[in-house]
PDB file of C-alpha atoms in Angstrom:
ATOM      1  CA  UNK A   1       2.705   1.529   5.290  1.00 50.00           C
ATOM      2  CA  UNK A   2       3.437   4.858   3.074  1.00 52.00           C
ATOM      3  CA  UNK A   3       6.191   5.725   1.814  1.00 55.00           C
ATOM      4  CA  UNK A   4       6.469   9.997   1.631  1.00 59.00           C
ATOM      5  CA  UNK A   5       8.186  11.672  -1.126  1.00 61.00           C
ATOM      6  CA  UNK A   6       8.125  15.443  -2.886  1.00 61.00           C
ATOM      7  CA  UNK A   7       8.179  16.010  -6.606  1.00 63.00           C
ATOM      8  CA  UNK A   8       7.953  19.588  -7.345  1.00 63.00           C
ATOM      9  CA  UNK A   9       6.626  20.976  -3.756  1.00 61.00           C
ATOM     10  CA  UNK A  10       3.661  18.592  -4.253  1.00 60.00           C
ATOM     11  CA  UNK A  11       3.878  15.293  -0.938  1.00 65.00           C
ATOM     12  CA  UNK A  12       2.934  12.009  -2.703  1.00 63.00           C
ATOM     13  CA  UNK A  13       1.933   8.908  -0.798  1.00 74.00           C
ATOM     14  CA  UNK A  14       3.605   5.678  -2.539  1.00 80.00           C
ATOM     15  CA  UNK A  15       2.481   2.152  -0.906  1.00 84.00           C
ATOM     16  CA  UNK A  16       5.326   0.454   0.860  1.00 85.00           C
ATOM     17  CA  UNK A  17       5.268  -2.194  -1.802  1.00 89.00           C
ATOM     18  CA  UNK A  18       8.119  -4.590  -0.422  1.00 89.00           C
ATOM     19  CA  UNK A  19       7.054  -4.614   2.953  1.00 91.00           C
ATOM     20  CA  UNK A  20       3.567  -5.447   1.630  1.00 89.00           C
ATOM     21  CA  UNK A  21       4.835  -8.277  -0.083  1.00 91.00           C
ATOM     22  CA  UNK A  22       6.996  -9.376   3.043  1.00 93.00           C
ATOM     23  CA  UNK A  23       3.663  -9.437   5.017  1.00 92.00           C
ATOM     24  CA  UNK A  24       1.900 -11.782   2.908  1.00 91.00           C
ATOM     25  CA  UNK A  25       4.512 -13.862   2.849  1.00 91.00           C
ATOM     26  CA  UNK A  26       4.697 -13.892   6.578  1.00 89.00           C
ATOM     27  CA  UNK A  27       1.142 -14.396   6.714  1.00 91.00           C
ATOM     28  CA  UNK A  28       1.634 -17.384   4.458  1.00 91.00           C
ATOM     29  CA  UNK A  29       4.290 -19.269   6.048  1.00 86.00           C
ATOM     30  CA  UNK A  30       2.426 -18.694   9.122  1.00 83.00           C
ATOM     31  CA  UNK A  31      -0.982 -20.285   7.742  1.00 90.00           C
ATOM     32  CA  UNK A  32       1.780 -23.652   6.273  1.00 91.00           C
ATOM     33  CA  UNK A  33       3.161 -24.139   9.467  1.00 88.00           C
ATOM     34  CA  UNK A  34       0.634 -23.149  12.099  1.00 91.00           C
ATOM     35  CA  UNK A  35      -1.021 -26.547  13.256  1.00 94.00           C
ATOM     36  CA  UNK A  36       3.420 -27.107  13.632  1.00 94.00           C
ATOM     37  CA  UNK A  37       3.264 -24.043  15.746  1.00 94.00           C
ATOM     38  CA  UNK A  38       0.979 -25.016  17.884  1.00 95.00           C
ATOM     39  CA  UNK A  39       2.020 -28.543  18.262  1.00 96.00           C
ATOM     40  CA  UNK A  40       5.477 -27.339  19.110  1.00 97.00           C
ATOM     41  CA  UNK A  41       4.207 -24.300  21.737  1.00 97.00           C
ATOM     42  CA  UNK A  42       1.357 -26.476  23.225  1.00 97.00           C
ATOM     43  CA  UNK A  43       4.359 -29.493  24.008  1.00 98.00           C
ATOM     44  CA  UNK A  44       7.018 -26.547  25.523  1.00 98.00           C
ATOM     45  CA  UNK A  45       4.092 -24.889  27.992  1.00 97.00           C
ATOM     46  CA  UNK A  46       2.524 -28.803  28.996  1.00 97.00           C
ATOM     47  CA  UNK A  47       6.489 -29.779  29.483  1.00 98.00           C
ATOM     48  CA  UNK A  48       6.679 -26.161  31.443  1.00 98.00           C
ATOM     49  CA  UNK A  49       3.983 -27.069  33.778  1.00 97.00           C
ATOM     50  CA  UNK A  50       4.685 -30.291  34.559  1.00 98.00           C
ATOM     51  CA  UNK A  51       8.372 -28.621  35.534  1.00 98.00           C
ATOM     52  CA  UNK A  52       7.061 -26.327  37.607  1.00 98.00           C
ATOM     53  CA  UNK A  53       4.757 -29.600  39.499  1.00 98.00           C
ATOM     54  CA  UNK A  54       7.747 -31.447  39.758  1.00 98.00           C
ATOM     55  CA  UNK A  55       9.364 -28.598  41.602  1.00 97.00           C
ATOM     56  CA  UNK A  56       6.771 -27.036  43.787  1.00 97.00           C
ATOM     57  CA  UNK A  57       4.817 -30.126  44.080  1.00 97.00           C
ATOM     58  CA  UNK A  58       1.509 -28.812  45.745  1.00 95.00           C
ATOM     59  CA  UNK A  59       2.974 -25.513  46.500  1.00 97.00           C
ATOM     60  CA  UNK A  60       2.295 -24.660  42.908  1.00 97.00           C
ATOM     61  CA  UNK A  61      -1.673 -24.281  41.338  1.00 96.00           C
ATOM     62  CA  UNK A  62      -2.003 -23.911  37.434  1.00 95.00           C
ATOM     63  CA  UNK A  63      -4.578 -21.381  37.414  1.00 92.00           C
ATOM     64  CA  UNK A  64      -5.375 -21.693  33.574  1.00 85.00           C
ATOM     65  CA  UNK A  65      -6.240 -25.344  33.522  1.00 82.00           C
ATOM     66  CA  UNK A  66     -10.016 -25.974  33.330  1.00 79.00           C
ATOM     67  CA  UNK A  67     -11.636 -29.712  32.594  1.00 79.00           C
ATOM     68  CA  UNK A  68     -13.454 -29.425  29.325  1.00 79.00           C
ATOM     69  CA  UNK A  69     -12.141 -26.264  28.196  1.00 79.00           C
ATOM     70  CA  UNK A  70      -9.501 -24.863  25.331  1.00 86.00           C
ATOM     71  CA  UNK A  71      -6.801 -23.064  26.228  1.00 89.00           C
ATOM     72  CA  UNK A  72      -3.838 -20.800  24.270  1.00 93.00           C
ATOM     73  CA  UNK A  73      -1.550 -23.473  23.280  1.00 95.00           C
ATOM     74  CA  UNK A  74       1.425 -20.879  24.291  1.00 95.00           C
ATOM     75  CA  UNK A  75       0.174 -19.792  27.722  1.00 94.00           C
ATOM     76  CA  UNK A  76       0.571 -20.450  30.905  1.00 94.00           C
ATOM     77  CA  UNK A  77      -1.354 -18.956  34.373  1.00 93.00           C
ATOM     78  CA  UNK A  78       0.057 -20.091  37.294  1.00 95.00           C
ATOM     79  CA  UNK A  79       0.422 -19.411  41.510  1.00 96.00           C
ATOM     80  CA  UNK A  80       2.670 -20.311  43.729  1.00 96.00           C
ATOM     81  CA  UNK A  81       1.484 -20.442  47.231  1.00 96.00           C
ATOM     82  CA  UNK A  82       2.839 -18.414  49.802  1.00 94.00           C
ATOM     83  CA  UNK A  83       1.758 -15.356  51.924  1.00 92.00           C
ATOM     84  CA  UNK A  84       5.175 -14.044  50.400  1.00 92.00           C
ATOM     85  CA  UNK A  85       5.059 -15.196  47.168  1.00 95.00           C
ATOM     86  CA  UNK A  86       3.013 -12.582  45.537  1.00 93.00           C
ATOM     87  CA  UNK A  87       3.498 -12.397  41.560  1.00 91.00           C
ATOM     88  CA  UNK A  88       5.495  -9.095  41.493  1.00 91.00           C
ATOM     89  CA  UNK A  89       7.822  -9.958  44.268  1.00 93.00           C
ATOM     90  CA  UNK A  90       9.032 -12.998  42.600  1.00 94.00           C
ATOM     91  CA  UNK A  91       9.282 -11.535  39.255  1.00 93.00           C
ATOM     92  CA  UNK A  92      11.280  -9.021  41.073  1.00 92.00           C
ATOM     93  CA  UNK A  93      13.785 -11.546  42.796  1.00 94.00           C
ATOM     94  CA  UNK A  94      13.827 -13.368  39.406  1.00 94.00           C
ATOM     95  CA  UNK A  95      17.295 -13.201  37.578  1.00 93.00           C
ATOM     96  CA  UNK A  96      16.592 -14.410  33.616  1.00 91.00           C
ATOM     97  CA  UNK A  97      12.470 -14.525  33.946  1.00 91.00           C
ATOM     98  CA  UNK A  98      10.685 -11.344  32.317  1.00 84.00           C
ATOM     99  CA  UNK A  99       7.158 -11.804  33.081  1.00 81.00           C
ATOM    100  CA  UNK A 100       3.843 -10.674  33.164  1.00 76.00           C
ATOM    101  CA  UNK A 101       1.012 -11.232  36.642  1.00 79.00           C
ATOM    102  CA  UNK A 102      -2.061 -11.857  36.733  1.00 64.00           C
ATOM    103  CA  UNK A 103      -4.101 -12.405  33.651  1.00 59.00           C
ATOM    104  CA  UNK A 104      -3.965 -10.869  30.289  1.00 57.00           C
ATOM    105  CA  UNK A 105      -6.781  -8.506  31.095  1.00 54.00           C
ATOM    106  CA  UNK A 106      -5.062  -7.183  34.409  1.00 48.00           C
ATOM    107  CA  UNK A 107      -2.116  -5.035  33.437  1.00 52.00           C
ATOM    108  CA  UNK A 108      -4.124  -2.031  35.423  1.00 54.00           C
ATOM    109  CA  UNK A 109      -5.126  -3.468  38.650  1.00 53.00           C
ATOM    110  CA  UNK A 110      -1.886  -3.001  40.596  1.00 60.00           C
ATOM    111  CA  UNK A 111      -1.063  -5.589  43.237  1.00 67.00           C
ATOM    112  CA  UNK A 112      -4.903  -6.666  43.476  1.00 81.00           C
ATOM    113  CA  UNK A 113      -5.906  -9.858  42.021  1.00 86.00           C
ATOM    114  CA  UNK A 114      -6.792 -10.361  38.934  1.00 86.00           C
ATOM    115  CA  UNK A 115     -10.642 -10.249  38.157  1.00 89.00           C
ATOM    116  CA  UNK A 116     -10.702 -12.822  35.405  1.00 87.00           C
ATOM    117  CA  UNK A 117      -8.926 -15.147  37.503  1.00 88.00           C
ATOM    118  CA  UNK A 118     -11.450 -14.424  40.770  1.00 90.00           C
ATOM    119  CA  UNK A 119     -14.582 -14.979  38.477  1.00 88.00           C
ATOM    120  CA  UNK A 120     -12.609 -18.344  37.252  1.00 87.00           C
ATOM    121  CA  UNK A 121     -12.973 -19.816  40.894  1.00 89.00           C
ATOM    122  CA  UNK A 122      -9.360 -19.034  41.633  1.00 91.00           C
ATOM    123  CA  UNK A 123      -9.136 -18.376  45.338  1.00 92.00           C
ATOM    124  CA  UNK A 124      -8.108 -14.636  46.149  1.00 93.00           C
ATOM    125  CA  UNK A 125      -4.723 -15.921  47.933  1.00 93.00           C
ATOM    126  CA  UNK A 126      -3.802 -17.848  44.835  1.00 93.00           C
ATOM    127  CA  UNK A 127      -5.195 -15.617  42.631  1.00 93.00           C
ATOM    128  CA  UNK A 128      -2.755 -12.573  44.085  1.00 93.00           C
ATOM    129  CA  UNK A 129       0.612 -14.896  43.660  1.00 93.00           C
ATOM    130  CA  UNK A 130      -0.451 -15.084  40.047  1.00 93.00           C
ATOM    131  CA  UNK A 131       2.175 -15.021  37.391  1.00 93.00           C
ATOM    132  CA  UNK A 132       1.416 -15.661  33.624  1.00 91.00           C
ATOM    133  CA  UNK A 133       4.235 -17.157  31.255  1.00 94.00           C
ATOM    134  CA  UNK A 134       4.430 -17.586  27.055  1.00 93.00           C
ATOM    135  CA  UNK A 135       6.563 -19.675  25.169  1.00 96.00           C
ATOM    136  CA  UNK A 136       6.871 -19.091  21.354  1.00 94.00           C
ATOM    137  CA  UNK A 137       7.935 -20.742  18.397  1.00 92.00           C
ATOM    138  CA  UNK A 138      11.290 -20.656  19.432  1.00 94.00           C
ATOM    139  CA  UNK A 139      11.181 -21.819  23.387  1.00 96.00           C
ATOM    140  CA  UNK A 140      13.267 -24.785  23.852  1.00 97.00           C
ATOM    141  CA  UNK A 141      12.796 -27.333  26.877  1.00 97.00           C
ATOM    142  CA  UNK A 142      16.477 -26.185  28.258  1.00 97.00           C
ATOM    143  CA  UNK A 143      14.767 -22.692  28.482  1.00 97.00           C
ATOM    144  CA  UNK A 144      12.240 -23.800  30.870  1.00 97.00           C
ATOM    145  CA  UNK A 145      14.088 -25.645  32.962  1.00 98.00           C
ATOM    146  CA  UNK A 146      16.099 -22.695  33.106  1.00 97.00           C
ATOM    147  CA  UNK A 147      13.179 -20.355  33.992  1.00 97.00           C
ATOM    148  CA  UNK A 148      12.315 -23.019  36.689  1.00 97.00           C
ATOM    149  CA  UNK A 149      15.665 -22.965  38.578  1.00 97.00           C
ATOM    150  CA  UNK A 150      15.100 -19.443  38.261  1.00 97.00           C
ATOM    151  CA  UNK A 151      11.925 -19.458  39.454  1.00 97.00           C
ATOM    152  CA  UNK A 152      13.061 -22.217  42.227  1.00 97.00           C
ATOM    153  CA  UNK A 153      16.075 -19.586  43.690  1.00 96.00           C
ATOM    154  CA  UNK A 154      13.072 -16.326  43.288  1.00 96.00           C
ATOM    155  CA  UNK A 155      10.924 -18.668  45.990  1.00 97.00           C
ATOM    156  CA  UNK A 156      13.642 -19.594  48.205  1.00 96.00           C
ATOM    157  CA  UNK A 157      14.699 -16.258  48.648  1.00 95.00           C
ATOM    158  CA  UNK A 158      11.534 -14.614  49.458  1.00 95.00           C
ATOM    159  CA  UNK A 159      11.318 -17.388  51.901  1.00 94.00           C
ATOM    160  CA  UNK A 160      14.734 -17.083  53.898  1.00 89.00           C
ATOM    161  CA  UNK A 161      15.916 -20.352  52.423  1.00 69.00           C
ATOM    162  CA  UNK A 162      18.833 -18.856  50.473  1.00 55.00           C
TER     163      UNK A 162
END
């Protein structure tokens, strides 16, 4: 964060001194509030999973949930089966959801499943319908349920149902 300015043909750097200042502070309200944060993201993605149970039922697999293990309190890895329900065509039938597939370290990998996901025990069918969703600070419950219906009308699409 520079700041450039001339005096007398000579370039000076100068530190961006207010945005410095606006960093710590973000940094600190962060640190107050994070264990809030959390609370609040990990209670919007368990609420978003159990939505997207309650509408797919056993059509649906939540790829990131592991016995014993930690997870991203804002994240959420999840399939829905169907030869036709690959991640990308459902994002692409999706009107509101923006999206990512697959798993964070996948981006490159086209329309082939994602790696981590495979080496998770995920099977390959389930693994290629992947689709991986955040919620922030922000996310409200009425979102989700919105992204759901969404979600709901992608599916039934792709299947002929609508």
């Amino acid at each position: 964060m520079f700041l450039r300015r001339r005096n007398c043909g000579v370039e000076h750097r100068t530190e961006n001194t207010p945005m410095i200042a606006g960093l710590g502070k973000a940094a600190e309200l962060v640190t107050e509030n994070c264990e809030a944060y959390e609370a609040h993201m990990r209670g919007v993605r368990d609420y978003l999973e159990e939505r997207l149970v309650a509408e797919f039922g056993k059509k649906v697999h939540l790829n990131s949930q592991f016995p014993g293990t930690e997870r991203l309190p804002n994240t959420c890895n999840f399939s829905i089966r169907g030869p036709q329900l690959q991640g990308r065509l459902v994002l692409a039938q999706c009107r509101t959801l923006l999206a990512s597939v697959g798993a964070a370290c996948h981006s490159d990998h086209g329309d082939r499943p994602s790696p981590v996901l495979l080496s998770c025990g995920v099977p390959f069918d389930v693994a290629r319908n992947a689709l991986r969703l955040s919620v922030g600070r922000g996310t409200t419950k009425a979102e989700v349920d919105l992204v759901v219906q969404d979600l709901k009308q992608a599916v039934a699409r792709l299947e002929g149902q609508a």
